[in-house]
Amino acid sequence: MPGCQINFWLDAHACVFFRCAVLPVVVEVDRVVRPGGGIIVRDEAGAVGEVEKLLRSLHWDVRLTFSKNDQGVLYAEKSDWRPELIEEPA
């Protein structure tokens, strides 16, 4: 659908509960969400910090981070950034 956005709510604690690593989940979210789409993450502050580092490394715009009593919330939007294609040596 043109103009349609997919937004994700990621509870990183659910990843721990279901015994999955956060990295593959963040990579899949990056693959699925279009530029301008957003993600909300809610979990323990340490897990939210880990997701924040991963999203920043993928050039997401982290707009909000908040933590209180060891609980954290993060909101980020995907940017238009994509890795540059590097030519292989001849």
JSON list of C-alpha atoms in Angstrom, two decimals:
[
{"chain": "A", "resi": 1, "resn": "MET", "atom": "CA", "xyz": [0.00, 0.00, 0.00]},
{"chain": "A", "resi": 2, "resn": "PRO", "atom": "CA", "xyz": [1.47, 3.38, -0.93]},
{"chain": "A", "resi": 3, "resn": "GLY", "atom": "CA", "xyz": [2.18, 5.62, 2.05]},
{"chain": "A", "resi": 4, "resn": "CYS", "atom": "CA", "xyz": [1.64, 2.78, 4.52]},
{"chain": "A", "resi": 5, "resn": "GLN", "atom": "CA", "xyz": [4.01, 2.53, 7.48]},
{"chain": "A", "resi": 6, "resn": "ILE", "atom": "CA", "xyz": [4.77, -0.43, 9.71]},
{"chain": "A", "resi": 7, "resn": "ASN", "atom": "CA", "xyz": [5.60, 0.48, 13.27]},
{"chain": "A", "resi": 8, "resn": "PHE", "atom": "CA", "xyz": [7.00, -2.01, 15.76]},
{"chain": "A", "resi": 9, "resn": "TRP", "atom": "CA", "xyz": [6.70, -2.30, 19.51]},
{"chain": "A", "resi": 10, "resn": "LEU", "atom": "CA", "xyz": [9.66, -4.38, 20.65]},
{"chain": "A", "resi": 11, "resn": "ASP", "atom": "CA", "xyz": [9.70, -5.66, 24.20]},
{"chain": "A", "resi": 12, "resn": "ALA", "atom": "CA", "xyz": [13.27, -6.89, 24.44]},
{"chain": "A", "resi": 13, "resn": "HIS", "atom": "CA", "xyz": [12.32, -8.83, 27.60]},
{"chain": "A", "resi": 14, "resn": "ALA", "atom": "CA", "xyz": [10.15, -11.02, 25.37]},
{"chain": "A", "resi": 15, "resn": "CYS", "atom": "CA", "xyz": [13.31, -11.90, 23.43]},
{"chain": "A", "resi": 16, "resn": "VAL", "atom": "CA", "xyz": [14.90, -13.10, 26.64]},
{"chain": "A", "resi": 17, "resn": "PHE", "atom": "CA", "xyz": [11.73, -14.98, 27.59]},
{"chain": "A", "resi": 18, "resn": "PHE", "atom": "CA", "xyz": [11.61, -16.72, 24.22]},
{"chain": "A", "resi": 19, "resn": "ARG", "atom": "CA", "xyz": [15.42, -17.23, 24.31]},
{"chain": "A", "resi": 20, "resn": "CYS", "atom": "CA", "xyz": [16.28, -15.20, 21.24]},
{"chain": "A", "resi": 21, "resn": "ALA", "atom": "CA", "xyz": [19.13, -12.74, 20.83]},
{"chain": "A", "resi": 22, "resn": "VAL", "atom": "CA", "xyz": [18.35, -9.05, 20.38]},
{"chain": "A", "resi": 23, "resn": "LEU", "atom": "CA", "xyz": [20.73, -8.56, 17.41]},
{"chain": "A", "resi": 24, "resn": "PRO", "atom": "CA", "xyz": [18.80, -10.74, 14.90]},
{"chain": "A", "resi": 25, "resn": "VAL", "atom": "CA", "xyz": [15.54, -9.09, 15.95]},
{"chain": "A", "resi": 26, "resn": "VAL", "atom": "CA", "xyz": [16.95, -5.58, 15.41]},
{"chain": "A", "resi": 27, "resn": "VAL", "atom": "CA", "xyz": [18.41, -6.63, 12.04]},
{"chain": "A", "resi": 28, "resn": "GLU", "atom": "CA", "xyz": [15.01, -7.98, 10.95]},
{"chain": "A", "resi": 29, "resn": "VAL", "atom": "CA", "xyz": [13.24, -4.82, 12.13]},
{"chain": "A", "resi": 30, "resn": "ASP", "atom": "CA", "xyz": [15.77, -2.76, 10.12]},
{"chain": "A", "resi": 31, "resn": "ARG", "atom": "CA", "xyz": [15.03, -4.91, 7.08]},
{"chain": "A", "resi": 32, "resn": "VAL", "atom": "CA", "xyz": [11.24, -4.58, 7.35]},
{"chain": "A", "resi": 33, "resn": "VAL", "atom": "CA", "xyz": [10.72, -0.99, 8.50]},
{"chain": "A", "resi": 34, "resn": "ARG", "atom": "CA", "xyz": [10.85, 1.59, 5.74]},
{"chain": "A", "resi": 35, "resn": "PRO", "atom": "CA", "xyz": [12.62, 4.95, 6.18]},
{"chain": "A", "resi": 36, "resn": "GLY", "atom": "CA", "xyz": [10.46, 7.16, 8.37]},
{"chain": "A", "resi": 37, "resn": "GLY", "atom": "CA", "xyz": [8.96, 4.16, 10.19]},
{"chain": "A", "resi": 38, "resn": "GLY", "atom": "CA", "xyz": [9.42, 3.88, 13.92]},
{"chain": "A", "resi": 39, "resn": "ILE", "atom": "CA", "xyz": [10.11, 1.43, 16.71]},
{"chain": "A", "resi": 40, "resn": "ILE", "atom": "CA", "xyz": [9.30, 1.57, 20.42]},
{"chain": "A", "resi": 41, "resn": "VAL", "atom": "CA", "xyz": [11.39, -0.54, 22.79]},
{"chain": "A", "resi": 42, "resn": "ARG", "atom": "CA", "xyz": [10.46, -1.11, 26.43]},
{"chain": "A", "resi": 43, "resn": "ASP", "atom": "CA", "xyz": [12.53, -3.23, 28.81]},
{"chain": "A", "resi": 44, "resn": "GLU", "atom": "CA", "xyz": [15.19, -3.10, 31.49]},
{"chain": "A", "resi": 45, "resn": "ALA", "atom": "CA", "xyz": [17.46, -0.09, 31.02]},
{"chain": "A", "resi": 46, "resn": "GLY", "atom": "CA", "xyz": [20.46, -2.27, 30.08]},
{"chain": "A", "resi": 47, "resn": "ALA", "atom": "CA", "xyz": [18.58, -4.06, 27.31]},
{"chain": "A", "resi": 48, "resn": "VAL", "atom": "CA", "xyz": [17.22, -0.76, 25.98]},
{"chain": "A", "resi": 49, "resn": "GLY", "atom": "CA", "xyz": [20.78, 0.59, 25.94]},
{"chain": "A", "resi": 50, "resn": "GLU", "atom": "CA", "xyz": [21.92, -2.41, 23.91]},
{"chain": "A", "resi": 51, "resn": "VAL", "atom": "CA", "xyz": [19.13, -1.88, 21.37]},
{"chain": "A", "resi": 52, "resn": "GLU", "atom": "CA", "xyz": [19.96, 1.84, 21.23]},
{"chain": "A", "resi": 53, "resn": "LYS", "atom": "CA", "xyz": [23.61, 1.09, 20.35]},
{"chain": "A", "resi": 54, "resn": "LEU", "atom": "CA", "xyz": [22.53, -1.29, 17.60]},
{"chain": "A", "resi": 55, "resn": "LEU", "atom": "CA", "xyz": [20.02, 1.18, 16.14]},
{"chain": "A", "resi": 56, "resn": "ARG", "atom": "CA", "xyz": [22.55, 4.02, 16.20]},
{"chain": "A", "resi": 57, "resn": "SER", "atom": "CA", "xyz": [25.07, 1.80, 14.38]},
{"chain": "A", "resi": 58, "resn": "LEU", "atom": "CA", "xyz": [22.43, 1.36, 11.67]},
{"chain": "A", "resi": 59, "resn": "HIS", "atom": "CA", "xyz": [21.98, 5.18, 11.54]},
{"chain": "A", "resi": 60, "resn": "TRP", "atom": "CA", "xyz": [18.50, 5.22, 13.07]},
{"chain": "A", "resi": 61, "resn": "ASP", "atom": "CA", "xyz": [17.38, 8.53, 14.60]},
{"chain": "A", "resi": 62, "resn": "VAL", "atom": "CA", "xyz": [16.92, 7.78, 18.32]},
{"chain": "A", "resi": 63, "resn": "ARG", "atom": "CA", "xyz": [14.37, 10.41, 19.33]},
{"chain": "A", "resi": 64, "resn": "LEU", "atom": "CA", "xyz": [13.57, 9.46, 22.91]},
{"chain": "A", "resi": 65, "resn": "THR", "atom": "CA", "xyz": [15.21, 7.46, 25.65]},
{"chain": "A", "resi": 66, "resn": "PHE", "atom": "CA", "xyz": [13.91, 7.38, 29.19]},
{"chain": "A", "resi": 67, "resn": "SER", "atom": "CA", "xyz": [14.69, 5.20, 32.15]},
{"chain": "A", "resi": 68, "resn": "LYS", "atom": "CA", "xyz": [13.37, 5.09, 35.69]},
{"chain": "A", "resi": 69, "resn": "ASN", "atom": "CA", "xyz": [13.73, 2.40, 38.33]},
{"chain": "A", "resi": 70, "resn": "ASP", "atom": "CA", "xyz": [15.80, 0.24, 35.92]},
{"chain": "A", "resi": 71, "resn": "GLN", "atom": "CA", "xyz": [13.03, 0.31, 33.29]},
{"chain": "A", "resi": 72, "resn": "GLY", "atom": "CA", "xyz": [13.74, 1.97, 29.95]},
{"chain": "A", "resi": 73, "resn": "VAL", "atom": "CA", "xyz": [11.77, 3.16, 26.92]},
{"chain": "A", "resi": 74, "resn": "LEU", "atom": "CA", "xyz": [13.20, 4.12, 23.55]},
{"chain": "A", "resi": 75, "resn": "TYR", "atom": "CA", "xyz": [11.60, 5.55, 20.41]},
{"chain": "A", "resi": 76, "resn": "ALA", "atom": "CA", "xyz": [13.57, 5.62, 17.16]},
{"chain": "A", "resi": 77, "resn": "GLU", "atom": "CA", "xyz": [12.84, 6.32, 13.50]},
{"chain": "A", "resi": 78, "resn": "LYS", "atom": "CA", "xyz": [14.62, 4.73, 10.57]},
{"chain": "A", "resi": 79, "resn": "SER", "atom": "CA", "xyz": [16.61, 7.16, 8.44]},
{"chain": "A", "resi": 80, "resn": "ASP", "atom": "CA", "xyz": [17.22, 7.08, 4.68]},
{"chain": "A", "resi": 81, "resn": "TRP", "atom": "CA", "xyz": [20.85, 6.01, 5.23]},
{"chain": "A", "resi": 82, "resn": "ARG", "atom": "CA", "xyz": [22.11, 2.91, 3.43]},
{"chain": "A", "resi": 83, "resn": "PRO", "atom": "CA", "xyz": [25.69, 1.64, 3.28]},
{"chain": "A", "resi": 84, "resn": "GLU", "atom": "CA", "xyz": [27.71, 2.84, 0.30]},
{"chain": "A", "resi": 85, "resn": "LEU", "atom": "CA", "xyz": [28.61, 0.29, -2.33]},
{"chain": "A", "resi": 86, "resn": "ILE", "atom": "CA", "xyz": [32.37, -0.13, -2.40]},
{"chain": "A", "resi": 87, "resn": "GLU", "atom": "CA", "xyz": [33.93, -1.36, -5.60]},
{"chain": "A", "resi": 88, "resn": "GLU", "atom": "CA", "xyz": [35.95, -4.52, -5.29]},
{"chain": "A", "resi": 89, "resn": "PRO", "atom": "CA", "xyz": [39.65, -4.22, -6.23]},
{"chain": "A", "resi": 90, "resn": "ALA", "atom": "CA", "xyz": [40.41, -5.22, -9.79]}
]
